Amino acid sequence: MNAVRELEAELALYPHDHFARALLGHALVLRARDAPMHEKRALAARGFAELDAAVAAVPDDPQPRLLRARNAATMPRFLDRSAVAREDFAHLLARVDRGDPAGDPGLERRVCFHAGAFALRERRHEAVTLLERAVRAPGHEPSEEIVQSMLALARLELTPASHADVEEGA
């Protein structure tokens, strides 16, 4: 994978580029998904270590933390990264609640969307609230169509009234 080599070269030149370190970690985890069975665990562990190192180096930078949260949120449960995702999303939500000093106008939308999608995956009812907040937040990513689609799914899956409506209509 060229991305891993390019990111490693970037880090050799700029070792304090913590977002590049997080991207390298993410790329390694993606590589692990398609690697031969005997390489998967080592690649994933290296990727997680790079993601964790990036966040540890700049804990208040939302970009490496959001990338790690998104990565952790999509991992199979047996890799035990759900606690990392919950911690990162809680940190990021607290940050957007305080106001973003970095001036990223789309941060709230991205954080609320991905935190909401993760909450939906975990079957937590706060998913609907987070996704509704993502709809109202400024920004263009994720797209309105994607946010609305995820919100509709969360309402369908987690709202008790929607289950009653489905059962009555059947």
Tab-separated table of C-alpha atoms in Angstrom:
chain	number	residue	atom	x	y	z
A	1	MET	CA	0.000	0.000	0.000
A	2	ASN	CA	1.545	3.268	-1.131
A	3	ALA	CA	-0.249	5.274	1.564
A	4	VAL	CA	1.719	3.573	4.338
A	5	ARG	CA	5.054	4.197	2.591
A	6	GLU	CA	4.161	7.814	1.841
A	7	LEU	CA	3.062	8.487	5.408
A	8	GLU	CA	6.190	6.843	6.782
A	9	ALA	CA	8.277	9.086	4.504
A	10	GLU	CA	6.290	12.137	5.664
A	11	LEU	CA	6.930	11.228	9.296
A	12	ALA	CA	10.636	10.717	8.632
A	13	LEU	CA	10.770	14.335	7.433
A	14	TYR	CA	8.236	15.743	9.911
A	15	PRO	CA	8.178	13.540	13.023
A	16	HIS	CA	5.889	15.975	14.858
A	17	ASP	CA	3.113	15.780	12.260
A	18	HIS	CA	0.684	14.017	14.574
A	19	PHE	CA	-2.187	13.950	12.120
A	20	ALA	CA	0.095	12.139	9.640
A	21	ARG	CA	0.910	9.690	12.467
A	22	ALA	CA	-2.821	9.114	13.030
A	23	LEU	CA	-3.335	8.636	9.282
A	24	LEU	CA	-0.487	6.106	9.260
A	25	GLY	CA	-2.158	4.219	12.100
A	26	HIS	CA	-5.457	4.215	10.258
A	27	ALA	CA	-3.773	3.037	7.036
A	28	LEU	CA	-2.031	0.204	8.895
A	29	VAL	CA	-5.317	-0.960	10.394
A	30	LEU	CA	-6.900	-0.898	6.930
A	31	ARG	CA	-3.942	-2.874	5.585
A	32	ALA	CA	-4.438	-5.426	8.377
A	33	ARG	CA	-7.999	-6.031	7.210
A	34	ASP	CA	-6.757	-7.349	3.847
A	35	ALA	CA	-3.446	-8.860	5.000
A	36	PRO	CA	-2.717	-12.577	5.207
A	37	MET	CA	-3.954	-14.089	8.454
A	38	HIS	CA	-0.476	-14.386	9.978
A	39	GLU	CA	0.137	-10.618	9.522
A	40	LYS	CA	-3.233	-9.218	10.632
A	41	ARG	CA	-2.696	-8.973	14.388
A	42	ALA	CA	0.753	-7.344	14.155
A	43	LEU	CA	-0.374	-4.782	11.578
A	44	ALA	CA	-3.490	-3.905	13.548
A	45	ALA	CA	-1.493	-3.589	16.779
A	46	ARG	CA	1.023	-1.317	15.061
A	47	GLY	CA	-1.806	0.780	13.620
A	48	PHE	CA	-3.501	1.119	16.996
A	49	ALA	CA	-0.168	2.084	18.571
A	50	GLU	CA	0.347	4.851	15.986
A	51	LEU	CA	-3.185	6.167	16.522
A	52	ASP	CA	-2.738	6.085	20.293
A	53	ALA	CA	0.666	7.812	20.057
A	54	ALA	CA	-0.764	10.592	17.893
A	55	VAL	CA	-3.551	11.313	20.379
A	56	ALA	CA	-1.198	11.068	23.361
A	57	ALA	CA	1.135	13.620	21.748
A	58	VAL	CA	-1.621	16.173	21.082
A	59	PRO	CA	-4.623	15.201	23.228
A	60	ASP	CA	-6.507	18.437	22.521
A	61	ASP	CA	-6.100	18.340	18.729
A	62	PRO	CA	-9.482	17.163	17.457
A	63	GLN	CA	-8.258	15.778	14.125
A	64	PRO	CA	-6.120	12.834	15.339
A	65	ARG	CA	-8.655	12.114	18.092
A	66	LEU	CA	-11.609	12.049	15.695
A	67	LEU	CA	-9.726	9.772	13.317
A	68	ARG	CA	-8.878	7.413	16.192
A	69	ALA	CA	-12.487	7.516	17.438
A	70	ARG	CA	-13.852	6.713	13.992
A	71	ASN	CA	-11.335	3.916	13.557
A	72	ALA	CA	-12.046	2.426	16.980
A	73	ALA	CA	-15.808	2.702	16.472
A	74	THR	CA	-15.686	0.438	13.423
A	75	MET	CA	-13.483	-2.296	14.863
A	76	PRO	CA	-14.934	-5.706	15.616
A	77	ARG	CA	-15.765	-6.123	19.284
A	78	PHE	CA	-13.069	-8.768	19.828
A	79	LEU	CA	-10.389	-6.109	19.172
A	80	ASP	CA	-11.653	-4.280	22.273
A	81	ARG	CA	-11.470	-0.712	20.939
A	82	SER	CA	-15.006	0.346	21.940
A	83	ALA	CA	-13.781	1.981	25.167
A	84	VAL	CA	-11.329	4.061	23.125
A	85	ALA	CA	-14.148	5.202	20.848
A	86	ARG	CA	-16.400	6.089	23.807
A	87	GLU	CA	-13.601	8.048	25.516
A	88	ASP	CA	-12.650	9.922	22.342
A	89	PHE	CA	-16.226	10.801	21.436
A	90	ALA	CA	-16.893	12.020	24.999
A	91	HIS	CA	-13.773	14.206	24.821
A	92	LEU	CA	-14.736	15.577	21.405
A	93	LEU	CA	-18.344	16.241	22.403
A	94	ALA	CA	-17.159	18.133	25.480
A	95	ARG	CA	-14.874	20.158	23.214
A	96	VAL	CA	-17.646	21.151	20.816
A	97	ASP	CA	-19.928	21.931	23.768
A	98	ARG	CA	-17.295	24.403	25.018
A	99	GLY	CA	-16.813	25.868	21.547
A	100	ASP	CA	-13.988	24.954	19.199
A	101	PRO	CA	-10.956	27.203	19.662
A	102	ALA	CA	-9.469	25.870	16.410
A	103	GLY	CA	-12.290	27.518	14.476
A	104	ASP	CA	-13.322	24.421	12.522
A	105	PRO	CA	-16.958	25.195	11.634
A	106	GLY	CA	-17.709	21.606	10.574
A	107	LEU	CA	-16.254	19.880	13.631
A	108	GLU	CA	-19.530	19.673	15.556
A	109	ARG	CA	-21.330	18.075	12.607
A	110	ARG	CA	-18.598	15.473	12.072
A	111	VAL	CA	-18.271	14.652	15.769
A	112	CYS	CA	-22.022	14.382	16.370
A	113	PHE	CA	-22.538	12.270	13.256
A	114	HIS	CA	-19.786	9.765	14.020
A	115	ALA	CA	-20.595	9.665	17.749
A	116	GLY	CA	-24.247	9.114	16.831
A	117	ALA	CA	-23.402	6.347	14.372
A	118	PHE	CA	-21.284	4.654	17.049
A	119	ALA	CA	-24.064	5.028	19.627
A	120	LEU	CA	-26.471	3.439	17.136
A	121	ARG	CA	-24.060	0.538	16.626
A	122	GLU	CA	-24.047	0.091	20.413
A	123	ARG	CA	-27.867	0.423	20.494
A	124	ARG	CA	-27.729	3.473	22.783
A	125	HIS	CA	-30.719	5.823	22.590
A	126	GLU	CA	-28.511	8.918	22.609
A	127	ALA	CA	-27.812	8.120	18.933
A	128	VAL	CA	-30.995	9.923	17.894
A	129	THR	CA	-30.121	13.058	19.880
A	130	LEU	CA	-26.571	13.133	18.517
A	131	LEU	CA	-27.721	12.654	14.932
A	132	GLU	CA	-30.404	15.337	15.307
A	133	ARG	CA	-27.655	17.636	16.538
A	134	ALA	CA	-25.532	16.722	13.502
A	135	VAL	CA	-28.417	17.753	11.241
A	136	ARG	CA	-28.541	21.203	12.882
A	137	ALA	CA	-24.762	21.732	13.014
A	138	PRO	CA	-23.009	23.727	10.307
A	139	GLY	CA	-20.858	21.992	7.736
A	140	HIS	CA	-21.110	19.910	4.607
A	141	GLU	CA	-19.504	16.673	5.742
A	142	PRO	CA	-20.950	14.221	6.096
A	143	SER	CA	-23.510	15.193	3.494
A	144	GLU	CA	-27.065	16.055	4.467
A	145	GLU	CA	-28.280	12.892	2.738
A	146	ILE	CA	-25.954	10.667	4.780
A	147	VAL	CA	-26.788	12.377	8.081
A	148	GLN	CA	-30.535	12.205	7.412
A	149	SER	CA	-30.264	8.558	6.394
A	150	MET	CA	-28.406	7.631	9.593
A	151	LEU	CA	-30.909	9.623	11.662
A	152	ALA	CA	-33.837	7.810	10.010
A	153	LEU	CA	-32.183	4.482	10.766
A	154	ALA	CA	-31.573	5.472	14.396
A	155	ARG	CA	-35.191	6.543	14.813
A	156	LEU	CA	-36.390	3.304	13.264
A	157	GLU	CA	-34.106	1.116	15.357
A	158	LEU	CA	-34.200	2.946	18.696
A	159	THR	CA	-37.466	4.820	19.059
A	160	PRO	CA	-40.059	2.676	20.847
A	161	ALA	CA	-42.959	4.382	19.032
A	162	SER	CA	-41.543	3.394	15.654
A	163	HIS	CA	-41.584	-0.285	16.679
A	164	ALA	CA	-45.220	-0.002	17.752
A	165	ASP	CA	-46.118	1.680	14.448
A	166	VAL	CA	-44.426	-1.091	12.492
A	167	GLU	CA	-46.186	-3.794	14.497
A	168	GLU	CA	-49.588	-2.111	14.096
A	169	GLY	CA	-49.095	-1.725	10.353
A	170	ALA	CA	-48.153	-5.347	9.895
